Amino acid sequence: MTTAVRVAAMVMLLLLSCSACQAKLSSTFYANICPNALSTIRKSIRPAIARERRMAASLIRLHFHDCFVQGCDASILLDNSPSITSEKFATQNNNSLRGFEVIDHAKSAVEKVCPGVVSCADILAVAARDASEYVGGPSWTVKLGRRDSTTASASLASSQLPRFADSLRRLIDLFGSKGLSERDMVALSGSHTIGQAKCVTFRDRIYSNGSDIDAGFASTRRRKCPATPPNGDGNLAPLDLVTPNSFDNNYFKNLLRKKGLLQSDQVLFSGGSTDNIVSEYSRKPSTFKSDFATAMIKMGDIEPLTGSSGIIRRICSAVN
């Protein structure tokens, strides 16, 4: 190897090393450049949750659906354009994801304080944390410094987001592909302690007469979910029938009783490898909340754009 080649190789290693350093998110990223960023986001989203506690679940879900497609880059927020096919219309998102206007409102508020500084991706991450805390869930220190994508991928959204009828094996593989463990997966699924689902997502389960669903629970859910589609497709039911507006561990207690609303919920307690985790969380709410916070931090670390990658969008739904 010539001296010139060796020098070039060393320079490349140094560049790669610097890139790795830049890629690290930090909880103090905005401390000097926009010190009021987090409080501005919090003040912006709280009225929306106060009006409708279901919005807390929607904001947590937005962050989740963002991070699973191209990483935590706010690609989920981009609308259709000549150069972008929006992820909003993928099967798992279409007529299902909500809260976009809450994020837009938060972005507008932050832009007034610090124009062109705070990314939409970071707003999604902070909003998810604040939403959890507002409804009695855990809080955690959000790592910041993500930048926004200039692309979206409807095809990746279709292939990499969980579906309501997924098997346990499929779920484990999907979460594993993002660096998340089975324990992370079960903890994150516990966000279904709040929020609601449409009849179309649980109709097959409640009419299956299967051994994995409580008969009384199925009968109750059938009252507002007719057997024949599309009748009642959009009718809503709480994911947690007991305490639908509180972030607690009743979701896991429901699974033990075969009262998971979605098939993808009940498979977490169906004789498989995650049964013990569900049982543990049903007994230990503090363990669930602690693990949920840890898993949310891990999820927020999925392939962020940092440094000079990506952009800071002026509005979250479009590329500058």
XYZ file of C-alpha atoms in Angstrom:
320
model
C 0.000 0.000 0.000
C 1.438 3.380 -1.004
C 1.823 6.265 1.401
C -0.877 8.210 -0.451
C -3.331 5.334 -0.168
C -2.585 4.933 3.549
C -3.138 8.649 4.161
C -6.410 8.554 2.216
C -7.565 5.564 4.248
C -6.747 7.326 7.518
C -8.628 10.446 6.413
C -11.653 8.330 5.534
C -11.577 6.647 8.940
C -11.422 10.026 10.649
C -14.381 11.278 8.607
C -16.386 8.200 9.469
C -15.455 8.633 13.113
C -16.602 12.255 13.048
C -19.864 11.259 11.380
C -20.476 8.729 14.134
C -19.877 11.440 16.737
C -22.307 13.791 15.007
C -24.933 11.063 14.819
C -25.400 10.894 18.573
C -28.583 12.478 19.823
C -28.490 14.554 23.003
C -31.127 15.600 25.510
C -29.498 19.057 25.645
C -29.385 19.611 21.880
C -31.598 22.725 22.037
C -30.331 24.045 25.383
C -28.454 26.941 23.793
C -30.006 27.299 20.343
C -33.678 27.104 21.404
C -33.974 26.803 25.201
C -37.776 27.140 25.191
C -38.381 24.461 22.548
C -39.602 21.698 24.860
C -41.844 23.895 26.992
C -43.354 25.396 23.836
C -44.184 21.943 22.469
C -45.692 20.871 25.790
C -47.894 23.958 26.073
C -49.017 23.475 22.482
C -50.146 19.855 22.671
C -51.728 19.774 26.131
C -54.979 21.550 25.160
C -55.574 18.986 22.400
C -55.297 16.107 24.884
C -57.415 17.973 27.430
C -60.164 18.207 24.809
C -59.849 14.546 23.839
C -57.742 12.132 25.873
C -57.681 9.725 22.931
C -55.307 12.218 21.301
C -52.566 11.059 23.684
C -52.691 7.596 22.104
C -52.723 9.142 18.628
C -49.568 11.178 19.282
C -47.693 8.195 20.701
C -48.747 6.157 17.664
C -47.591 8.879 15.250
C -44.068 8.720 16.673
C -44.109 4.909 16.490
C -45.306 4.823 12.871
C -42.710 7.434 11.974
C -39.755 5.601 13.498
C -40.587 2.234 11.924
C -40.363 3.652 8.385
C -37.002 5.145 7.322
C -36.216 5.810 10.987
C -37.389 8.718 13.155
C -37.322 11.349 10.412
C -40.883 12.759 10.284
C -41.459 11.092 6.910
C -44.925 10.111 8.188
C -45.941 13.785 8.148
C -45.256 14.445 4.459
C -48.242 14.913 2.172
C -48.459 13.704 -1.403
C -46.601 15.864 -3.921
C -45.165 15.393 -7.418
C -42.025 13.904 -5.853
C -43.495 12.191 -2.761
C -45.954 9.361 -2.276
C -47.175 9.917 1.245
C -46.970 7.201 3.905
C -50.313 8.450 5.229
C -52.163 6.283 2.724
C -50.455 2.977 3.453
C -52.971 0.389 4.679
C -51.808 0.589 8.301
C -52.125 4.401 8.305
C -54.983 5.337 5.986
C -58.029 6.704 7.835
C -56.329 5.553 11.027
C -53.425 7.815 11.976
C -54.461 11.097 13.509
C -52.999 14.072 15.346
C -51.288 15.667 12.360
C -52.929 19.020 13.097
C -51.620 18.891 16.693
C -48.053 18.442 15.447
C -48.559 21.218 12.890
C -49.769 23.523 15.662
C -46.733 22.680 17.802
C -44.404 23.282 14.861
C -45.997 26.675 14.198
C -45.567 27.636 17.849
C -41.908 26.586 17.896
C -41.193 28.391 14.604
C -42.359 31.631 16.211
C -39.820 31.162 19.007
C -36.910 29.665 17.040
C -37.406 29.764 13.267
C -35.738 26.959 11.314
C -34.188 25.264 14.351
C -36.426 22.491 15.724
C -37.183 19.496 13.510
C -40.590 17.932 13.033
C -39.001 14.581 13.941
C -38.006 15.937 17.354
C -41.464 17.462 17.851
C -42.980 14.000 17.282
C -40.629 12.488 19.874
C -41.303 15.172 22.490
C -45.062 15.135 21.860
C -45.179 11.365 22.435
C -43.418 11.734 25.788
C -45.611 14.639 26.890
C -48.768 12.786 25.801
C -47.822 9.753 27.880
C -47.138 11.872 30.936
C -50.385 13.842 30.574
C -52.580 10.717 30.839
C -50.705 9.192 33.764
C -48.051 7.307 31.856
C -44.304 7.472 32.350
C -42.064 10.346 31.386
C -38.534 9.987 30.051
C -35.653 12.119 28.884
C -36.032 12.602 25.128
C -32.818 12.594 23.129
C -32.863 15.324 20.491
C -31.080 16.464 17.365
C -32.994 14.546 14.699
C -33.447 16.162 11.305
C -36.287 15.779 8.839
C -36.306 13.632 5.726
C -36.912 14.931 2.221
C -38.478 11.613 1.209
C -41.219 9.233 2.293
C -41.899 5.599 1.449
C -45.427 4.272 1.221
C -44.049 0.866 0.201
C -41.865 0.617 3.309
C -44.796 1.733 5.460
C -46.850 -1.095 3.986
C -44.164 -3.723 4.589
C -42.574 -2.589 7.861
C -45.489 -1.468 10.041
C -47.373 -4.071 12.085
C -50.886 -5.070 11.069
C -53.807 -5.801 13.377
C -53.924 -9.500 12.413
C -50.177 -10.194 12.595
C -48.917 -13.360 14.230
C -46.558 -13.305 17.201
C -43.699 -14.495 14.998
C -44.329 -11.710 12.500
C -44.404 -9.092 15.256
C -41.191 -10.367 16.833
C -39.470 -10.262 13.457
C -40.704 -6.736 12.665
C -39.611 -5.298 15.994
C -36.370 -7.266 15.885
C -35.536 -5.753 12.504
C -35.602 -2.351 14.231
C -33.307 -3.455 17.040
C -36.126 -3.917 19.542
C -36.381 -6.982 21.774
C -39.464 -9.026 22.616
C -39.631 -7.194 25.935
C -39.488 -3.845 24.145
C -42.269 -5.032 21.832
C -44.580 -6.074 24.655
C -43.904 -2.861 26.579
C -44.611 -0.697 23.531
C -47.781 -2.671 22.814
C -48.905 -1.585 26.263
C -49.622 1.846 24.799
C -52.906 0.189 23.778
C -53.956 0.828 27.359
C -55.334 4.058 25.854
C -56.930 4.802 22.511
C -59.545 3.170 20.330
C -59.776 0.903 17.299
C -62.233 0.702 14.416
C -64.628 -2.210 13.985
C -62.948 -3.195 10.715
C -59.749 -4.021 12.644
C -61.329 -6.407 15.142
C -64.450 -7.754 13.377
C -62.875 -11.084 12.393
C -61.674 -11.647 15.946
C -64.994 -11.030 17.700
C -66.946 -13.195 15.255
C -64.408 -16.031 15.117
C -65.802 -17.963 18.093
C -62.181 -18.814 18.771
C -60.757 -20.242 21.958
C -58.524 -17.194 22.418
C -61.341 -14.709 23.065
C -63.684 -14.402 26.034
C -67.251 -15.070 24.831
C -68.806 -12.300 26.911
C -66.217 -9.795 25.733
C -66.847 -10.759 22.099
C -70.608 -10.409 22.591
C -70.212 -6.920 24.053
C -68.010 -5.773 21.200
C -70.447 -7.134 18.585
C -73.123 -4.668 19.679
C -71.450 -1.829 17.819
C -69.583 -3.859 15.210
C -71.959 -5.581 12.739
C -70.824 -8.852 11.197
C -71.270 -7.754 7.604
C -68.857 -5.180 6.182
C -68.829 -2.346 5.411
C -71.591 -1.812 7.987
C -70.060 -0.168 11.043
C -66.492 -0.363 9.728
C -65.616 2.949 11.356
C -67.354 2.355 14.681
C -64.911 2.759 17.539
C -64.237 0.619 20.591
C -61.709 1.249 23.372
C -58.587 -0.908 23.233
C -58.875 -1.178 27.025
C -62.516 -1.573 28.045
C -61.791 -1.091 31.762
C -59.827 2.192 31.930
C -59.747 3.483 28.324
C -58.488 6.969 29.192
C -55.762 6.099 31.707
C -52.246 4.875 31.069
C -52.074 1.814 33.328
C -51.442 -1.931 33.133
C -55.052 -3.051 32.629
C -54.210 -3.817 29.004
C -52.117 -6.758 30.199
C -54.738 -7.905 32.688
C -57.210 -7.940 29.801
C -54.907 -10.195 27.767
C -54.767 -12.712 30.624
C -58.581 -12.835 30.459
C -58.601 -13.238 26.647
C -60.000 -9.736 26.260
C -57.468 -8.275 23.876
C -59.392 -6.309 21.248
C -57.000 -6.826 18.335
C -55.627 -10.174 17.267
C -52.138 -8.625 17.363
C -52.766 -7.789 21.029
C -53.971 -11.221 22.113
C -51.113 -13.093 20.421
C -48.831 -11.584 23.069
C -50.521 -13.934 25.544
C -51.351 -17.052 23.602
C -48.951 -19.735 24.767
C -45.913 -18.138 23.149
C -42.591 -16.686 24.214
C -44.053 -13.386 25.440
C -46.572 -14.855 27.910
C -44.257 -14.387 30.884
C -43.667 -10.717 30.048
C -47.409 -10.048 29.814
C -47.945 -11.810 33.154
C -45.179 -9.792 34.782
C -46.577 -6.464 33.554
C -50.077 -7.434 34.716
C -48.691 -7.805 38.263
C -46.127 -4.993 38.254
C -47.393 -1.709 36.805
C -44.223 0.136 37.798
C -42.088 -2.364 35.862
C -44.297 -1.919 32.802
C -44.041 1.868 32.938
C -40.284 1.780 33.411
C -39.835 -0.657 30.521
C -42.182 1.385 28.336
C -40.060 4.492 28.871
C -36.876 2.542 28.086
C -38.409 1.088 24.922
C -39.604 4.507 23.746
C -36.075 5.866 24.107
C -34.720 2.920 22.109
C -37.365 3.394 19.446
C -36.486 7.070 19.190
C -32.931 6.034 18.329
C -33.941 4.172 15.153
C -31.904 5.553 12.244
C -32.214 9.294 12.906
C -30.920 11.830 10.408
C -28.354 14.039 12.139
C -25.569 16.490 11.406
C -25.817 17.652 7.807
C -28.205 14.881 6.759
C -31.794 15.824 6.070
C -33.296 19.252 6.638
C -35.302 21.271 9.154
C -38.714 21.607 7.499
C -40.487 24.942 7.764
C -43.822 23.134 7.795
C -44.030 19.458 8.657
C -46.194 18.316 5.737
C -43.909 19.461 2.923
C -40.258 19.656 1.937
C -38.878 23.194 1.947
